[in-house]
Short mmCIF file of C-alpha atoms and ligand atoms in Angstrom, two decimals:
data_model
loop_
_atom_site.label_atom_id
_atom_site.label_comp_id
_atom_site.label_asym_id
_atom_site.label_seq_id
_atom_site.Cartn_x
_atom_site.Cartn_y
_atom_site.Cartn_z
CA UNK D 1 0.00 0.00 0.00
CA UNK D 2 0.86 3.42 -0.99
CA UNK D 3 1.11 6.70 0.71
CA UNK D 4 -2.14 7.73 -0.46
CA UNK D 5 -3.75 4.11 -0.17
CA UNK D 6 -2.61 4.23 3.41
CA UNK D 7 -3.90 7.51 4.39
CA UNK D 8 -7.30 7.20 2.78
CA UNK D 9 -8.00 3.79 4.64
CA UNK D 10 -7.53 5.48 8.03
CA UNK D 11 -7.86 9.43 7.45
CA UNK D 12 -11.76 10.79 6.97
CA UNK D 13 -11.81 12.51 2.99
CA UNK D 14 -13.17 15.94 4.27
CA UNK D 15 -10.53 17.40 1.80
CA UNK D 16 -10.21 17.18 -1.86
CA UNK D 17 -6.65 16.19 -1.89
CA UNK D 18 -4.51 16.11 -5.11
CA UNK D 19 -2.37 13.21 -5.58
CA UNK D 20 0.79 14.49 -4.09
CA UNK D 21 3.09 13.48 -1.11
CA UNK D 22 4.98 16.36 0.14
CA UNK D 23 8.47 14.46 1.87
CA UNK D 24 10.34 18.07 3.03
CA UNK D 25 11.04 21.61 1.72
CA UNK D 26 14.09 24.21 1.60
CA UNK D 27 13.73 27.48 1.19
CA UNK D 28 10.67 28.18 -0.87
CA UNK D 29 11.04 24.71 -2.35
CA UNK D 30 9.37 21.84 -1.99
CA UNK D 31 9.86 17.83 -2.78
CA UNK D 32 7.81 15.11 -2.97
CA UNK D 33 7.85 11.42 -1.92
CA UNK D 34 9.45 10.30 -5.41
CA UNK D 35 11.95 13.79 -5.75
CA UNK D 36 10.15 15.86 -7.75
CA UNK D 37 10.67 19.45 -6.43
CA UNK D 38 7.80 22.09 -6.60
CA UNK D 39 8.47 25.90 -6.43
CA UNK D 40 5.77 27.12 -3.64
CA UNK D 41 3.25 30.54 -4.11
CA UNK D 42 1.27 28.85 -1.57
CA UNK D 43 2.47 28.51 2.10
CA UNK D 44 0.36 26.03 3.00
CA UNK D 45 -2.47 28.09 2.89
CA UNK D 46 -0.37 31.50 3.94
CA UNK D 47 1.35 29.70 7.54
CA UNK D 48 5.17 28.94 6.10
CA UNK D 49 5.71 32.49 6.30
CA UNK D 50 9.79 32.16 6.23
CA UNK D 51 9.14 29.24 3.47
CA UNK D 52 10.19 25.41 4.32
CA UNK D 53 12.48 25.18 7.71
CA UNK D 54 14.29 28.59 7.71
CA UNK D 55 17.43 28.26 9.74
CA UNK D 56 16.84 30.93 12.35
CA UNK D 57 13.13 29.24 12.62
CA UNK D 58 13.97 25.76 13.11
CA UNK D 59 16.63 26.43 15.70
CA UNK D 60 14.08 28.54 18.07
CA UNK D 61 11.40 25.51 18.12
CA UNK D 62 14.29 22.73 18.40
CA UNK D 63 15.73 24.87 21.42
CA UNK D 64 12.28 24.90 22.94
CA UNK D 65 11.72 21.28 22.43
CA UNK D 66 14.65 20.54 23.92
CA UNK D 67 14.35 22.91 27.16
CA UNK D 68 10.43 22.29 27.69
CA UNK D 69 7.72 21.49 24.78
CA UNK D 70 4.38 21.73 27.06
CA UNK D 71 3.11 23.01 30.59
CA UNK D 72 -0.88 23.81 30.66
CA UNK D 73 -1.92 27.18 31.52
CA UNK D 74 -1.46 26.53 35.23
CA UNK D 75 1.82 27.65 34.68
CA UNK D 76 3.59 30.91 32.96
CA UNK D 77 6.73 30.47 30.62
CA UNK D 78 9.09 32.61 30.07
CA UNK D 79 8.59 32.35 25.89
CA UNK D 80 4.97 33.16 26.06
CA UNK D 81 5.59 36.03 27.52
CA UNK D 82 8.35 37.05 25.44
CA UNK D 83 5.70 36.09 22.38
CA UNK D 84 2.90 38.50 23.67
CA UNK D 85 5.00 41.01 25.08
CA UNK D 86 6.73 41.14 21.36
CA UNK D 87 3.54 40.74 19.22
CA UNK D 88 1.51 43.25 21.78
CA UNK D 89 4.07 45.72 20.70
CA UNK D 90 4.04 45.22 17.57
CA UNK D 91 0.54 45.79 16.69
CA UNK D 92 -0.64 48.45 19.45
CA UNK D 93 -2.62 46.24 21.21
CA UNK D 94 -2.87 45.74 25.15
CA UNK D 95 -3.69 42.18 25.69
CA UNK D 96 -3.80 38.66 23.48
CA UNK D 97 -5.45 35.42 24.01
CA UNK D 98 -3.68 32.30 22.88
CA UNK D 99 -5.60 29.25 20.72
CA UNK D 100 -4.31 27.23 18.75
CA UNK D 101 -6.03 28.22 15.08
CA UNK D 102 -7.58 30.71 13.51
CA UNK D 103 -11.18 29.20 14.25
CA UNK D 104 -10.45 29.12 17.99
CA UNK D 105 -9.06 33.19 17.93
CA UNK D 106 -12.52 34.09 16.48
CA UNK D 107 -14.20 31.45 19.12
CA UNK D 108 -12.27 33.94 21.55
CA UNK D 109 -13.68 36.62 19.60
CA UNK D 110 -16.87 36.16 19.13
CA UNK D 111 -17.31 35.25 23.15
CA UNK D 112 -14.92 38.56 23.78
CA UNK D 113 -17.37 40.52 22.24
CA UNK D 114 -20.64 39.13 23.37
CA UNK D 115 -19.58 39.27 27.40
CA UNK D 116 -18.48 42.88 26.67
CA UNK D 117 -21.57 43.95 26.25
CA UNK D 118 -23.18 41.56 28.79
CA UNK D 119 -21.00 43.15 31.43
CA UNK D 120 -21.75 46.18 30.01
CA UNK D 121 -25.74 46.56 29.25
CA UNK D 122 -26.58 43.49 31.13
CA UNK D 123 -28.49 39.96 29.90
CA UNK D 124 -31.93 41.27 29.53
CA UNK D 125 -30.56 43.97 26.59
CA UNK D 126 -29.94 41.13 23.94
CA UNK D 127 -26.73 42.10 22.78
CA UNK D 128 -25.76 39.75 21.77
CA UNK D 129 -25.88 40.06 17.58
CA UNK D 130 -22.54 39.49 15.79
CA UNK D 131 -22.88 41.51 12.24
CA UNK D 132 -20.52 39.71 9.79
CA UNK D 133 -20.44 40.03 5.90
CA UNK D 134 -21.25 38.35 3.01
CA UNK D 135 -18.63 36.03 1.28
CA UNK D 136 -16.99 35.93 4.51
CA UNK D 137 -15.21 33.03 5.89
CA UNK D 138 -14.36 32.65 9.89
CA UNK D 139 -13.28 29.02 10.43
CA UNK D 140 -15.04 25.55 10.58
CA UNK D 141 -16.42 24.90 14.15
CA UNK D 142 -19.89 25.63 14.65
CA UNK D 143 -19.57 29.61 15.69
CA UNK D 144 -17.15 30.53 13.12
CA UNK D 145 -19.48 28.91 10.74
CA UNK D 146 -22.56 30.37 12.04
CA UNK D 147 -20.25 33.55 11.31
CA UNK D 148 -19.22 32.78 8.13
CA UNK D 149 -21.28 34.42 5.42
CA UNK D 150 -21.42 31.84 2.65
CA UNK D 151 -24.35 30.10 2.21
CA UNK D 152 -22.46 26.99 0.61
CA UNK D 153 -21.15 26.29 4.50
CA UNK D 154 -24.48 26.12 5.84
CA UNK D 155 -25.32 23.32 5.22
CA UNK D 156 -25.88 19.71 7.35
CA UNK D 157 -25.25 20.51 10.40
CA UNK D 158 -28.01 22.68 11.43
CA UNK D 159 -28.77 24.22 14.22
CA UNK D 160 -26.33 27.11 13.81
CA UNK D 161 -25.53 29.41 16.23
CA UNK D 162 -28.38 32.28 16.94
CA UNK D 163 -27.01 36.21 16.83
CA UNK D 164 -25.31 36.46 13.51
CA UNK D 165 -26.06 39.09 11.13
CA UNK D 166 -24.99 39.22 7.42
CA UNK D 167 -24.54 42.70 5.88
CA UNK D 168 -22.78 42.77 2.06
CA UNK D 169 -19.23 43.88 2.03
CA UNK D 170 -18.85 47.38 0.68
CA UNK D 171 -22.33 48.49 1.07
CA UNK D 172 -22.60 50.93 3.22
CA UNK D 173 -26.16 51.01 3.25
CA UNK D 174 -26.92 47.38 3.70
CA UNK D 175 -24.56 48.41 6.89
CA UNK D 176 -26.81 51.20 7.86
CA UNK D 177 -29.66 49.26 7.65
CA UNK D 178 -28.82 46.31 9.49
CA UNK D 179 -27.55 48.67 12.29
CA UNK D 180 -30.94 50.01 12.49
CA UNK D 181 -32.54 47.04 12.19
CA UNK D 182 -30.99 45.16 15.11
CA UNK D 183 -30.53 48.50 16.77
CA UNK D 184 -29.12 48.12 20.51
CA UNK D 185 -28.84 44.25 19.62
CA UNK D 186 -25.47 44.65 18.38
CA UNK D 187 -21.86 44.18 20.23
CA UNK D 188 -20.16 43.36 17.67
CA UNK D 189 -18.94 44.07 13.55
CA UNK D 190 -16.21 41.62 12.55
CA UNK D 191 -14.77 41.34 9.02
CA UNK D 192 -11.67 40.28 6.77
CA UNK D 193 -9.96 43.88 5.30
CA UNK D 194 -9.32 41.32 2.34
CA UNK D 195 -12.10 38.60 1.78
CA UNK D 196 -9.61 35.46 1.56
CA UNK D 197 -11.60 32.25 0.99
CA UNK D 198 -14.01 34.61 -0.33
CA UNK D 199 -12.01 34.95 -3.53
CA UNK D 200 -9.31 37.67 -2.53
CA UNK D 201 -11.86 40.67 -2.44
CA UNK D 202 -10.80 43.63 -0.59
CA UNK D 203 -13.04 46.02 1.62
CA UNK D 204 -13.14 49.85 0.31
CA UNK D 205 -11.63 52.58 2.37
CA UNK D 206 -15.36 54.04 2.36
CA UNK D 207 -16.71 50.91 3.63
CA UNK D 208 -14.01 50.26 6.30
CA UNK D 209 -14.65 54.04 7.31
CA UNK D 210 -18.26 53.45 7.69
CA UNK D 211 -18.22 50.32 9.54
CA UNK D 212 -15.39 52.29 12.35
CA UNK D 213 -17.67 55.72 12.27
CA UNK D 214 -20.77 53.31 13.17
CA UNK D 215 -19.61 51.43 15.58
CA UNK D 216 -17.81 54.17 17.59
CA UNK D 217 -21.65 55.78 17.65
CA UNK D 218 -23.38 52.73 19.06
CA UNK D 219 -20.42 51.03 21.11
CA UNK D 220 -20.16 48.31 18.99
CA UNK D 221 -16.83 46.43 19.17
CA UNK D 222 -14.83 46.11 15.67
CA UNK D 223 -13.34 42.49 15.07
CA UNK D 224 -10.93 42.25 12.33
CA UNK D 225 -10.30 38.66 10.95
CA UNK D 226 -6.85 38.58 10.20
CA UNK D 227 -6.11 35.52 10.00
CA UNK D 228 -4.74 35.07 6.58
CA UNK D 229 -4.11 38.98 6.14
CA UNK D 230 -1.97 39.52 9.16
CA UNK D 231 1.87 39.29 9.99
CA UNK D 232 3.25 41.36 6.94
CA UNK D 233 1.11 38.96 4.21
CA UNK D 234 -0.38 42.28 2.82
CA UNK D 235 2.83 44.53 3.51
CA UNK D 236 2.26 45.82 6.79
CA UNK D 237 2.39 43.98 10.12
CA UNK D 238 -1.20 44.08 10.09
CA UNK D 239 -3.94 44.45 7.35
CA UNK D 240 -5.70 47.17 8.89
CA UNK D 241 -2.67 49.91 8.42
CA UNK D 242 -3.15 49.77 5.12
CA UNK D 243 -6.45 51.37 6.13
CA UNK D 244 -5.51 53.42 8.57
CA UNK D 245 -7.75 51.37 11.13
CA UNK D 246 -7.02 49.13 14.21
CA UNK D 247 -10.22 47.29 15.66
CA UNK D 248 -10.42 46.76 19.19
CA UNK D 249 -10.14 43.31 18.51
CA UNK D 250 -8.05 41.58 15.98
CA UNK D 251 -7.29 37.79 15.32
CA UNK D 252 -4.14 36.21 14.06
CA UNK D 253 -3.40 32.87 13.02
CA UNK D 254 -2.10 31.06 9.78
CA UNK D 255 1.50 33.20 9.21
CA UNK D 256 2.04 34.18 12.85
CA UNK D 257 4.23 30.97 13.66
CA UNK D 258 5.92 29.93 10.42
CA UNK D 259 4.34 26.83 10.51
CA UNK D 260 3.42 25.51 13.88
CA UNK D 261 -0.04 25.93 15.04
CA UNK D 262 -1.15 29.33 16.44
CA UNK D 263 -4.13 31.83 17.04
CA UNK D 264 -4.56 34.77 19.11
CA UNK D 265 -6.99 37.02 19.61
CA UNK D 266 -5.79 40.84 20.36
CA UNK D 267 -7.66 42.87 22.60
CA UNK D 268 -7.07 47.20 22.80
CA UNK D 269 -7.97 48.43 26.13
CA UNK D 270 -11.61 49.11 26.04
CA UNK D 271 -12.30 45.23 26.07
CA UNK D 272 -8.88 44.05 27.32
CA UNK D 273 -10.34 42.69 30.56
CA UNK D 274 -13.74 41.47 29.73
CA UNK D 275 -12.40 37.28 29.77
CA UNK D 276 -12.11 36.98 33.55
CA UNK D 277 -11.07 33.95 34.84
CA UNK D 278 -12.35 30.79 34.23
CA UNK D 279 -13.99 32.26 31.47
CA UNK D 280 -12.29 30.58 28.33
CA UNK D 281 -9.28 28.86 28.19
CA UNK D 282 -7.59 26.40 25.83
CA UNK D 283 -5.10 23.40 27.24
CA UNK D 284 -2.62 23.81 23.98
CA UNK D 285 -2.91 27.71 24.01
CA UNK D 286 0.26 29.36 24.02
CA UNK D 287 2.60 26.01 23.26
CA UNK D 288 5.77 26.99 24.18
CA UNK D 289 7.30 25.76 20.75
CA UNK D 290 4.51 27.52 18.59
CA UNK D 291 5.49 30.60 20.63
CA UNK D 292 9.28 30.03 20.20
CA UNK D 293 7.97 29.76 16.57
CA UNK D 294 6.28 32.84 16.51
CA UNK D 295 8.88 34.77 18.12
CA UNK D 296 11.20 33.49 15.72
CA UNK D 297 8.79 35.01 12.45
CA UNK D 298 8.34 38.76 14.15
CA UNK D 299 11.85 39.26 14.85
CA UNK D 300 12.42 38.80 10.82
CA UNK D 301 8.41 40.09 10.12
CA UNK D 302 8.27 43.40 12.26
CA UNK D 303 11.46 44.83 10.42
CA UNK D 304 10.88 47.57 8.39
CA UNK D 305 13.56 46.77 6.03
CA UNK D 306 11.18 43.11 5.71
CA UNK D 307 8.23 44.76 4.98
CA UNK D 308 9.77 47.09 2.44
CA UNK D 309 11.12 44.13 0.72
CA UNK D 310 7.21 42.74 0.87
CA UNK D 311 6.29 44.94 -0.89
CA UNK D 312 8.66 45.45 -3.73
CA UNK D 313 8.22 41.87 -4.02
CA UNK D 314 4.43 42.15 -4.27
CA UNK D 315 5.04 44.66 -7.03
CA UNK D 316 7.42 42.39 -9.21
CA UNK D 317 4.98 39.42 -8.45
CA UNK D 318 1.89 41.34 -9.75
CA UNK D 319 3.84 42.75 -13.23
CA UNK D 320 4.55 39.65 -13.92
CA UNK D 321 1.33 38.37 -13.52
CA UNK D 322 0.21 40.80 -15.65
CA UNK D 323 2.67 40.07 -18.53
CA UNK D 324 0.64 36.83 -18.91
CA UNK D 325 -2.32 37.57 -21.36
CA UNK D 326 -4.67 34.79 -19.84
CA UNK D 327 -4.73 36.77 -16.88
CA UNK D 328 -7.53 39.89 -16.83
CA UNK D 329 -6.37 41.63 -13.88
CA UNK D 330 -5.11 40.87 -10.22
CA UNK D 331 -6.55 42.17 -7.03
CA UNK D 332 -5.40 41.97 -3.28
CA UNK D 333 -2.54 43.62 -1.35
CA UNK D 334 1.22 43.23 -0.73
CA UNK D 335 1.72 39.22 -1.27
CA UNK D 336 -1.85 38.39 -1.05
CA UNK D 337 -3.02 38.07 -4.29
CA UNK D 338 -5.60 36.94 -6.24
CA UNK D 339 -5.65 36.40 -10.38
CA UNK D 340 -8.90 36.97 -12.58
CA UNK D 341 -8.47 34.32 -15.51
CA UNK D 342 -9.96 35.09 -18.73
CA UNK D 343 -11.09 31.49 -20.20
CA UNK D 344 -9.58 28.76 -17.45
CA UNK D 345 -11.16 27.88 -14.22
CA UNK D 346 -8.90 28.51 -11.62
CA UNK D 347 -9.35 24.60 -10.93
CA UNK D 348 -7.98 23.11 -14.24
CA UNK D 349 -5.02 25.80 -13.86
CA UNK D 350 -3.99 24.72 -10.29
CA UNK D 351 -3.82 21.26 -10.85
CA UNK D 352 -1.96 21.99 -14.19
CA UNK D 353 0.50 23.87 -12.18
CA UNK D 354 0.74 21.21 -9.75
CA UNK D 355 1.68 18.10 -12.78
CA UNK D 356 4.22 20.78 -13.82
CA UNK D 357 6.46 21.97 -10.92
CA UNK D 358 4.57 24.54 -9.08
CA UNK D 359 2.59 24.57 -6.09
CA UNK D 360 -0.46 27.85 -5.99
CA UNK D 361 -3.75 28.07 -4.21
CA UNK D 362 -7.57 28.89 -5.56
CA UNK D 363 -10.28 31.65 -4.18
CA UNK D 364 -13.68 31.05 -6.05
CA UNK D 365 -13.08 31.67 -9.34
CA UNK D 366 -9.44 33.34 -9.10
CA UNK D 367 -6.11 31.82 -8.76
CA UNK D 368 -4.52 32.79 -5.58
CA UNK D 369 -1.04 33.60 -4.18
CA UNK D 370 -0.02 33.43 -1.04
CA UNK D 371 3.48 32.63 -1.68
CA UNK D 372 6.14 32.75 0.99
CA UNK D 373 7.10 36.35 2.61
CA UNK D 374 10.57 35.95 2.06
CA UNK D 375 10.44 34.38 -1.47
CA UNK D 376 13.06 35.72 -3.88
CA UNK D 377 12.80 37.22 -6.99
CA UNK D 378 14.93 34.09 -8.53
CA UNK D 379 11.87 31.78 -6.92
CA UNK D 380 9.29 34.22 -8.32
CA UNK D 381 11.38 33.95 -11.92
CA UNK D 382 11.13 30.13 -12.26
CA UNK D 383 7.04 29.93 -10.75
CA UNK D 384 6.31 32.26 -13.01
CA UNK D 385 7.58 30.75 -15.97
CA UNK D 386 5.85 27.45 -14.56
CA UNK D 387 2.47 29.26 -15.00
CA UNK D 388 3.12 31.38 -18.30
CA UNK D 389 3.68 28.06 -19.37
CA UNK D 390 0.34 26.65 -17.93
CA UNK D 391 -1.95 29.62 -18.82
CA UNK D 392 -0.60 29.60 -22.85
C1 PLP B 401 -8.19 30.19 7.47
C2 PLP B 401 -9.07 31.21 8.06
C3 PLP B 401 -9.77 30.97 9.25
C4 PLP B 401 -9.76 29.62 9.94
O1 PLP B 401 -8.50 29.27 10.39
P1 PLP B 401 -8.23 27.76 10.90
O2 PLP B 401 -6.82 27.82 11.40
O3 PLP B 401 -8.40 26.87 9.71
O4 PLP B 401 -9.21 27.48 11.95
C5 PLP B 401 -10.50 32.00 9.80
N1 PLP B 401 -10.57 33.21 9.20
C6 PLP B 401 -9.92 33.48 8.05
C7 PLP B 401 -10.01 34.84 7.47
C8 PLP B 401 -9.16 32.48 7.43
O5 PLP B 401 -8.55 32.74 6.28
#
């Protein structure tokens, strides 16, 4: 029996998996089981931020292993709070919450929100109504689905969670109206400043504007999903500079650790001390090597000199997209980036890429790229050539 074979007897097929066995990886590189070696615009979904086993990366979570890989949160650690303390910094914002996954920081989230205004306006107010957008996507357990704004996850496993609000993404007025509709109902507005699964669509200044000026009036919290748009992916540490805006709550998962799993939820000081106690908790949060992980991707991430690099890099990447006539147009910021394709489905050209060398990602209808942050231009060259090749 096979690789494959052998998985599929014992694994549960709740992905569509191509017919590929990834064996290890250098630098942006990867090779399969039989030595084939596939140039990568993909991350693994946007999480190998430094690419396959950077040096500096692998030494930080080998020295951790080595001096203590696991405690519970009984206990403090020096390297969590060296992690928070550094990634607090970083982004402005008071307090975190460690998970373990992008899911479980919008779990935190999502309860963050609704026990601020509990505490707040009390249980009889209702306030309980989370608005999230259209063509959103918030993770896979049954809140962040009941969150998620895509009817083509709602299905099966019914009930979902009551208190969640759709509004469509750039419409102000849909906003406005919702607002009013649920008015005083409301504790919370969360979104993606770039819809990811969604198909790479990103909000409008206007919109983000509108959705900050709102809430402010009604003391509504602002949750920003940044799960695949945070830690430099769209050229700034976090999404929201590029718009000028930092929610009181953001959530960070995929990039943040290079690799290992990781999610936090950020808090600002209005709502930095609404999870008492006893009130949420997770028995992997904060892993000691994920955190020795993490630190190890801001110390490279959080330089300026980095994120300059970003996005010069984002620049190159999207000419040369550009130079390739199947392609209509690109959208999405800094190395987040999706591809509008003239005749192909963005299926048929993945898997194409795949048979010849080169490893990309789809959103909807697009192709996307969420290559490595610290890809170089050589790397960019030779995947690009991959997909000229593809696309002719
Ligand atoms: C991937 C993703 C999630 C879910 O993250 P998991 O780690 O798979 O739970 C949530 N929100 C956004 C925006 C994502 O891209």
């Amino acid at each position: 029996m096979n690789t494959i074979e052998q998985f599929n007897e014992h694994v549960m097929g709740t992905y569509g998996r191509y017919d590929l066995v990834l064996d290890s990886g250098e630098n942006r590189t990867a090779v399969s089981e039989d030595g084939k070696e596939y140039i990568d615009f993909g991350s693994g979904i946007g999480t190998n931020s430094l690419g396959f086993c950077d040096e500096d990366w692998v030494k930080a979570i080998c020295e951790q292993a080595h001096k203590i890989q696991h405690t519970s949160n009984y206990y403090y650690t020096k390297v969590q709070a060296d992690f928070a303390k550094k990634l607090c910094e970083t982004t402005g914002y008071s307090k975190m919450f460690f998970g373990n996954s992008g899911a479980e920081a919008n779990e935190c989230a999502i309860k963050l929100a609704r026990k601020y205004s509990f505490d707040k306006y009390g249980k009889e107010a209702g306030r309980n109504i989370i608005i999230t957008l259209v063509n959103s996507f918030h993770g896979r357990t049954m809140a962040t689905l009941s969150a998620t704004g895509q009817e083509v996850f709602h299905n099966y496993f019914f009930p979902f969670l009551p208190g969640f609000a759709n509004v469509k993404a750039n419409d102000i007025d849909d906003l406005k109206a919702k607002l009013s509709e649920y008015d005083g109902k409301v504790c919370a507005v969360m979104f993606e400043f770039i819809q990811g699964e969604g198909g790479v669509c990103p909000l409008t200044q206007e919109f983000v504007d509108a959705i900050f000026e709102e809430c402010e009036k009604r003391d509504i919290l602002t949750i920003g999903d940044e799960v695949q748009t945070g830690v430099g992916r769209t050229g700034k540490l976090l999404a929201g500079e590029n718009f000028g805006k930092r929610p009181n709550i953001t959530t960070l998962a995929k990039g943040l650790a290079g690799g290992v799993p990781i999610g936090v939820c950020l808090a600002d000081e209005k709502c930095d001390k609404v999870l008492t106690a006893g009130t949420h908790g997770s028995t992997f949060g904060g892993n000691p090597i994920s955190c020795a992980g993490g630190i190890a991707v801001l110390d490279k991430v959080t330089k300026p000199e980095f994120l300059d690099e970003v996005n010069k890099k984002a620049d190159y990447f999207k000419s040369k997209l550009l130079e390739i006539p199947e392609i209509e147009g690109v959208d999405g910021m800094g190395l987040m980036v999706g591809a509008r394709l003239k005749t192909k489905t963005s299926a048929e050209v993945c898997k194409a890429c795949l048979e010849n060398g080169l490893l990309i990602l789809t959103a909807k209808a697009k192709l996307r790229f969420l290559p490595p942050l610290n890809i170089s231009y050589d790397e960019i060259d030779k995947g690009m050539e991959i997909l000229k090749k593809v696309l002719a």
